[in-house]
Amino acid sequence: MQAKIQFIKGLDEKVLPDVRLTRSRDGSTGTATFRFKNPNILDKSTAKEGEITGMYLIDEEGILETRDVSAHFSNGKPETIESIYIMKTPKAWDRFMRFMERYGNTNGLVFTKAS
């Protein structure tokens, strides 16, 4: 199974996100902020598929999910979807990083550390 992201269960998001990671100094917690510019979930053709119920990160280990999803508008039209995934334990951080490695490999993404 390839790693994928969905906002409506069963409908894969094809637009690749910009992902920003932060981690506490002691490494016990972390936050991932996903930004999707003009995602296919906002297309009129996908509107009939259902409502956005969260962001689902799916791979062979299972599903990571967050309900923290918001749309940003420009000139009255939704343009960007932003979602925040919070990791509350080092184990959750490791699991998220395994998902991101698989998702990155599937989609040709690379991880760059901030300087």
CSV table of N, CA and C in Angstrom, one decimal:
chain,number,residue,atom,x,y,z
A,1,MET,N,0.8,-1.2,0.0
A,1,MET,CA,0.0,0.0,0.0
A,1,MET,C,0.9,1.2,0.0
A,2,GLN,N,0.5,2.2,-0.9
A,2,GLN,CA,1.3,3.4,-0.9
A,2,GLN,C,0.7,4.4,0.1
A,3,ALA,N,1.6,5.2,0.7
A,3,ALA,CA,1.2,6.2,1.7
A,3,ALA,C,0.4,7.3,0.9
A,4,LYS,N,-0.7,7.7,1.6
A,4,LYS,CA,-1.5,8.7,0.9
A,4,LYS,C,-2.2,9.6,2.0
A,5,ILE,N,-2.7,10.7,1.5
A,5,ILE,CA,-3.5,11.7,2.4
A,5,ILE,C,-4.9,11.8,1.9
A,6,GLN,N,-5.8,11.8,2.8
A,6,GLN,CA,-7.2,12.0,2.4
A,6,GLN,C,-7.9,13.0,3.3
A,7,PHE,N,-8.8,13.8,2.8
A,7,PHE,CA,-9.7,14.6,3.6
A,7,PHE,C,-11.1,14.1,3.7
A,8,ILE,N,-11.5,13.4,2.7
A,8,ILE,CA,-12.7,12.6,2.6
A,8,ILE,C,-12.3,11.2,2.5
A,9,LYS,N,-12.8,10.3,3.4
A,9,LYS,CA,-12.3,8.9,3.3
A,9,LYS,C,-12.7,8.3,1.9
A,10,GLY,N,-11.6,7.7,1.3
A,10,GLY,CA,-11.8,7.1,0.0
A,10,GLY,C,-11.4,7.9,-1.1
A,11,LEU,N,-11.1,9.2,-0.9
A,11,LEU,CA,-10.7,10.2,-1.9
A,11,LEU,C,-9.3,10.7,-1.7
A,12,ASP,N,-8.3,10.2,-2.4
A,12,ASP,CA,-6.9,10.6,-2.2
A,12,ASP,C,-6.7,12.1,-2.7
A,13,GLU,N,-5.9,12.8,-1.9
A,13,GLU,CA,-5.5,14.2,-2.3
A,13,GLU,C,-4.3,14.1,-3.2
A,14,LYS,N,-4.4,14.7,-4.3
A,14,LYS,CA,-3.3,14.5,-5.3
A,14,LYS,C,-2.3,15.7,-5.2
A,15,VAL,N,-2.7,16.8,-4.7
A,15,VAL,CA,-1.8,18.0,-4.5
A,15,VAL,C,-0.9,17.7,-3.3
A,16,LEU,N,0.4,17.9,-3.6
A,16,LEU,CA,1.4,17.6,-2.5
A,16,LEU,C,1.5,18.8,-1.6
A,17,PRO,N,1.6,18.6,-0.3
A,17,PRO,CA,1.6,19.7,0.6
A,17,PRO,C,3.0,20.2,0.9
A,18,ASP,N,3.0,21.4,1.5
A,18,ASP,CA,4.2,22.0,2.1
A,18,ASP,C,4.0,21.6,3.6
A,19,VAL,N,5.0,20.9,4.1
A,19,VAL,CA,4.9,20.4,5.5
A,19,VAL,C,6.0,21.1,6.4
A,20,ARG,N,5.6,21.7,7.5
A,20,ARG,CA,6.5,22.3,8.4
A,20,ARG,C,6.4,21.5,9.7
A,21,LEU,N,7.6,21.2,10.2
A,21,LEU,CA,7.7,20.4,11.5
A,21,LEU,C,8.3,21.3,12.6
A,22,THR,N,7.8,21.2,13.8
A,22,THR,CA,8.4,21.7,15.0
A,22,THR,C,8.4,20.6,16.0
A,23,ARG,N,9.4,20.7,16.9
A,23,ARG,CA,9.5,19.7,18.0
A,23,ARG,C,10.0,20.4,19.2
A,24,SER,N,9.4,20.0,20.4
A,24,SER,CA,9.8,20.5,21.6
A,24,SER,C,11.3,20.3,21.9
A,25,ARG,N,12.0,21.1,22.7
A,25,ARG,CA,13.4,20.9,23.0
A,25,ARG,C,13.7,19.5,23.5
A,26,ASP,N,12.8,19.0,24.4
A,26,ASP,CA,13.1,17.7,24.9
A,26,ASP,C,12.7,16.5,24.0
A,27,GLY,N,12.1,16.8,22.9
A,27,GLY,CA,11.7,15.8,21.9
A,27,GLY,C,10.5,15.0,22.2
A,28,SER,N,9.8,15.5,23.3
A,28,SER,CA,8.6,14.7,23.7
A,28,SER,C,7.3,15.0,22.9
A,29,THR,N,7.2,16.2,22.3
A,29,THR,CA,6.1,16.5,21.5
A,29,THR,C,6.5,17.2,20.2
A,30,GLY,N,5.6,17.2,19.3
A,30,GLY,CA,5.8,17.9,18.0
A,30,GLY,C,4.6,18.3,17.3
A,31,THR,N,4.7,19.1,16.3
A,31,THR,CA,3.6,19.6,15.5
A,31,THR,C,4.0,19.6,14.0
A,32,ALA,N,3.1,19.1,13.2
A,32,ALA,CA,3.3,19.1,11.7
A,32,ALA,C,2.2,20.0,11.2
A,33,THR,N,2.5,21.0,10.4
A,33,THR,CA,1.6,21.9,9.7
A,33,THR,C,1.6,21.6,8.2
A,34,PHE,N,0.5,21.2,7.7
A,34,PHE,CA,0.4,20.8,6.3
A,34,PHE,C,-0.3,22.0,5.6
A,35,ARG,N,0.2,22.4,4.4
A,35,ARG,CA,-0.5,23.5,3.6
A,35,ARG,C,-0.6,22.9,2.2
A,36,PHE,N,-1.9,22.8,1.7
A,36,PHE,CA,-2.2,22.4,0.4
A,36,PHE,C,-2.7,23.6,-0.4
A,37,LYS,N,-1.9,24.0,-1.4
A,37,LYS,CA,-2.4,25.1,-2.3
A,37,LYS,C,-3.2,24.6,-3.4
A,38,ASN,N,-4.4,25.1,-3.5
A,38,ASN,CA,-5.4,24.6,-4.5
A,38,ASN,C,-5.6,23.1,-4.6
A,39,PRO,N,-5.9,22.5,-3.4
A,39,PRO,CA,-6.0,21.0,-3.4
A,39,PRO,C,-7.2,20.5,-4.2
A,40,ASN,N,-7.1,19.3,-4.8
A,40,ASN,CA,-8.2,18.8,-5.6
A,40,ASN,C,-9.5,18.6,-4.7
A,41,ILE,N,-9.4,18.6,-3.4
A,41,ILE,CA,-10.6,18.5,-2.6
A,41,ILE,C,-11.5,19.7,-2.7
A,42,LEU,N,-10.9,20.8,-3.1
A,42,LEU,CA,-11.7,22.0,-3.3
A,42,LEU,C,-12.4,22.2,-4.7
A,43,ASP,N,-12.1,21.2,-5.6
A,43,ASP,CA,-12.7,21.3,-6.9
A,43,ASP,C,-14.2,21.0,-6.8
A,44,LYS,N,-14.9,21.7,-7.6
A,44,LYS,CA,-16.4,21.5,-7.6
A,44,LYS,C,-16.8,20.1,-7.9
A,45,SER,N,-16.0,19.4,-8.7
A,45,SER,CA,-16.3,18.0,-9.1
A,45,SER,C,-16.2,17.1,-7.9
A,46,THR,N,-15.3,17.4,-6.9
A,46,THR,CA,-15.2,16.6,-5.7
A,46,THR,C,-16.1,16.9,-4.6
A,47,ALA,N,-16.8,18.1,-4.7
A,47,ALA,CA,-17.7,18.5,-3.6
A,47,ALA,C,-18.8,17.5,-3.4
A,48,LYS,N,-19.2,16.8,-4.4
A,48,LYS,CA,-20.3,15.9,-4.3
A,48,LYS,C,-19.9,14.6,-3.6
A,49,GLU,N,-18.6,14.4,-3.4
A,49,GLU,CA,-18.1,13.2,-2.7
A,49,GLU,C,-18.3,13.2,-1.2
A,50,GLY,N,-18.6,14.3,-0.7
A,50,GLY,CA,-18.9,14.4,0.8
A,50,GLY,C,-18.2,15.6,1.4
A,51,GLU,N,-18.3,15.7,2.7
A,51,GLU,CA,-17.7,16.8,3.4
A,51,GLU,C,-16.3,16.4,4.0
A,52,ILE,N,-15.4,17.4,4.1
A,52,ILE,CA,-14.1,17.2,4.8
A,52,ILE,C,-14.4,16.9,6.2
A,53,THR,N,-13.9,15.8,6.7
A,53,THR,CA,-14.2,15.4,8.1
A,53,THR,C,-12.9,15.4,8.9
A,54,GLY,N,-11.7,15.6,8.3
A,54,GLY,CA,-10.5,15.6,8.9
A,54,GLY,C,-9.4,15.4,7.9
A,55,MET,N,-8.1,15.2,8.3
A,55,MET,CA,-7.1,14.8,7.5
A,55,MET,C,-6.6,13.4,7.9
A,56,TYR,N,-6.5,12.5,7.0
A,56,TYR,CA,-6.2,11.1,7.2
A,56,TYR,C,-4.9,10.8,6.5
A,57,LEU,N,-3.9,10.4,7.3
A,57,LEU,CA,-2.6,10.0,6.8
A,57,LEU,C,-2.6,8.5,6.8
A,58,ILE,N,-2.6,7.9,5.6
A,58,ILE,CA,-2.8,6.4,5.5
A,58,ILE,C,-1.6,5.7,4.9
A,59,ASP,N,-1.1,4.7,5.6
A,59,ASP,CA,-0.1,3.8,5.1
A,59,ASP,C,-0.3,2.4,5.6
A,60,GLU,N,0.7,1.5,5.4
A,60,GLU,CA,0.5,0.1,5.7
A,60,GLU,C,0.4,-0.1,7.2
A,61,GLU,N,0.9,0.9,8.0
A,61,GLU,CA,0.7,0.7,9.5
A,61,GLU,C,-0.6,1.1,10.0
A,62,GLY,N,-1.4,1.8,9.2
A,62,GLY,CA,-2.7,2.2,9.7
A,62,GLY,C,-3.0,3.7,9.3
A,63,ILE,N,-3.8,4.3,10.1
A,63,ILE,CA,-4.3,5.7,9.8
A,63,ILE,C,-3.9,6.6,11.0
A,64,LEU,N,-3.3,7.8,10.7
A,64,LEU,CA,-3.1,8.9,11.6
A,64,LEU,C,-4.1,9.9,11.2
A,65,GLU,N,-4.8,10.5,12.2
A,65,GLU,CA,-5.8,11.5,11.8
A,65,GLU,C,-5.8,12.7,12.7
A,66,THR,N,-6.3,13.8,12.1
A,66,THR,CA,-6.5,15.0,12.8
A,66,THR,C,-7.8,15.7,12.3
A,67,ARG,N,-8.5,16.3,13.2
A,67,ARG,CA,-9.7,17.1,12.9
A,67,ARG,C,-9.4,18.6,12.7
A,68,ASP,N,-8.1,19.0,12.9
A,68,ASP,CA,-7.8,20.4,12.8
A,68,ASP,C,-7.5,20.7,11.4
A,69,VAL,N,-8.5,21.0,10.6
A,69,VAL,CA,-8.4,21.3,9.2
A,69,VAL,C,-9.1,22.7,9.0
A,70,SER,N,-8.5,23.6,8.3
A,70,SER,CA,-9.2,24.9,8.0
A,70,SER,C,-8.9,25.3,6.5
A,71,ALA,N,-9.8,26.1,6.0
A,71,ALA,CA,-9.6,26.6,4.6
A,71,ALA,C,-9.2,28.1,4.7
A,72,HIS,N,-8.4,28.5,3.8
A,72,HIS,CA,-8.0,29.9,3.7
A,72,HIS,C,-8.6,30.4,2.4
A,73,PHE,N,-9.2,31.6,2.4
A,73,PHE,CA,-9.9,32.1,1.3
A,73,PHE,C,-9.2,33.3,0.7
A,74,SER,N,-9.3,33.5,-0.7
A,74,SER,CA,-8.8,34.6,-1.4
A,74,SER,C,-9.9,35.1,-2.3
A,75,ASN,N,-10.3,36.3,-2.2
A,75,ASN,CA,-11.4,36.8,-3.1
A,75,ASN,C,-12.7,36.0,-3.0
A,76,GLY,N,-12.9,35.5,-1.8
A,76,GLY,CA,-14.2,34.7,-1.5
A,76,GLY,C,-14.1,33.3,-2.0
A,77,LYS,N,-13.0,32.8,-2.5
A,77,LYS,CA,-12.9,31.4,-2.9
A,77,LYS,C,-11.8,30.7,-2.1
A,78,PRO,N,-12.1,29.4,-1.7
A,78,PRO,CA,-11.1,28.7,-1.0
A,78,PRO,C,-9.9,28.5,-1.8
A,79,GLU,N,-8.7,28.7,-1.2
A,79,GLU,CA,-7.5,28.6,-2.0
A,79,GLU,C,-6.5,27.6,-1.4
A,80,THR,N,-6.5,27.6,-0.1
A,80,THR,CA,-5.5,26.7,0.6
A,80,THR,C,-6.2,26.0,1.8
A,81,ILE,N,-5.8,24.7,1.9
A,81,ILE,CA,-6.2,24.0,3.1
A,81,ILE,C,-5.0,23.8,4.0
A,82,GLU,N,-5.2,24.1,5.3
A,82,GLU,CA,-4.2,24.0,6.3
A,82,GLU,C,-4.7,23.0,7.3
A,83,SER,N,-3.8,22.1,7.7
A,83,SER,CA,-4.1,21.1,8.7
A,83,SER,C,-3.0,20.9,9.7
A,84,ILE,N,-3.3,20.8,10.9
A,84,ILE,CA,-2.2,20.6,12.0
A,84,ILE,C,-2.4,19.3,12.6
A,85,TYR,N,-1.3,18.5,12.6
A,85,TYR,CA,-1.2,17.2,13.3
A,85,TYR,C,-0.3,17.3,14.5
A,86,ILE,N,-0.8,17.0,15.7
A,86,ILE,CA,0.0,17.1,16.9
A,86,ILE,C,0.5,15.8,17.4
A,87,MET,N,1.7,15.7,17.7
A,87,MET,CA,2.3,14.4,18.2
A,87,MET,C,2.6,14.7,19.7
A,88,LYS,N,2.0,13.9,20.6
A,88,LYS,CA,2.1,14.2,22.0
A,88,LYS,C,3.1,13.3,22.7
A,89,THR,N,3.7,12.3,22.0
A,89,THR,CA,4.8,11.4,22.6
A,89,THR,C,5.9,11.2,21.6
A,90,PRO,N,7.1,10.8,22.1
A,90,PRO,CA,8.1,10.4,21.2
A,90,PRO,C,7.7,9.3,20.2
A,91,LYS,N,6.9,8.4,20.7
A,91,LYS,CA,6.4,7.2,19.9
A,91,LYS,C,5.6,7.8,18.8
A,92,ALA,N,4.7,8.7,19.1
A,92,ALA,CA,3.8,9.3,18.0
A,92,ALA,C,4.7,10.1,17.0
A,93,TRP,N,5.7,10.7,17.4
A,93,TRP,CA,6.7,11.4,16.5
A,93,TRP,C,7.3,10.4,15.6
A,94,ASP,N,7.8,9.3,16.1
A,94,ASP,CA,8.4,8.3,15.3
A,94,ASP,C,7.5,7.7,14.3
A,95,ARG,N,6.3,7.4,14.7
A,95,ARG,CA,5.2,6.9,13.8
A,95,ARG,C,4.9,7.9,12.7
A,96,PHE,N,4.8,9.2,13.0
A,96,PHE,CA,4.6,10.2,12.0
A,96,PHE,C,5.7,10.3,11.0
A,97,MET,N,7.0,10.2,11.5
A,97,MET,CA,8.1,10.3,10.7
A,97,MET,C,8.2,9.1,9.7
A,98,ARG,N,7.8,7.9,10.2
A,98,ARG,CA,7.7,6.7,9.3
A,98,ARG,C,6.7,6.9,8.2
A,99,PHE,N,5.5,7.5,8.5
A,99,PHE,CA,4.6,7.8,7.5
A,99,PHE,C,5.2,8.8,6.5
A,100,MET,N,5.8,9.9,7.0
A,100,MET,CA,6.3,10.9,6.1
A,100,MET,C,7.4,10.3,5.2
A,101,GLU,N,8.2,9.4,5.7
A,101,GLU,CA,9.3,8.8,4.9
A,101,GLU,C,8.6,8.0,3.7
A,102,ARG,N,7.6,7.3,4.0
A,102,ARG,CA,6.8,6.5,3.0
A,102,ARG,C,6.1,7.5,2.0
A,103,TYR,N,5.5,8.5,2.5
A,103,TYR,CA,4.8,9.4,1.7
A,103,TYR,C,5.8,10.2,0.8
A,104,GLY,N,6.9,10.5,1.4
A,104,GLY,CA,8.0,11.2,0.6
A,104,GLY,C,8.5,10.3,-0.5
A,105,ASN,N,8.8,9.1,-0.2
A,105,ASN,CA,9.3,8.1,-1.2
A,105,ASN,C,8.3,7.9,-2.3
A,106,THR,N,7.0,7.8,-2.0
A,106,THR,CA,5.9,7.6,-3.0
A,106,THR,C,5.8,8.8,-3.9
A,107,ASN,N,6.0,10.0,-3.4
A,107,ASN,CA,5.7,11.3,-4.1
A,107,ASN,C,7.0,12.1,-4.5
A,108,GLY,N,8.2,11.5,-4.2
A,108,GLY,CA,9.4,12.2,-4.6
A,108,GLY,C,9.7,13.5,-3.8
A,109,LEU,N,9.3,13.5,-2.5
A,109,LEU,CA,9.5,14.6,-1.6
A,109,LEU,C,10.8,14.4,-0.9
A,110,VAL,N,11.5,15.5,-0.5
A,110,VAL,CA,12.7,15.4,0.3
A,110,VAL,C,12.5,16.2,1.6
A,111,PHE,N,13.2,15.8,2.7
A,111,PHE,CA,13.2,16.4,4.0
A,111,PHE,C,14.4,17.4,4.0
A,112,THR,N,14.2,18.6,4.4
A,112,THR,CA,15.3,19.6,4.5
A,112,THR,C,15.2,20.2,5.9
A,113,LYS,N,16.3,20.1,6.7
A,113,LYS,CA,16.3,20.7,8.0
A,113,LYS,C,16.4,22.2,7.9
A,114,ALA,N,15.8,22.9,8.8
A,114,ALA,CA,15.9,24.4,8.8
A,114,ALA,C,17.3,24.7,9.3
A,115,SER,N,17.8,25.8,8.8
A,115,SER,CA,19.2,26.2,9.2
A,115,SER,C,19.1,27.1,10.3
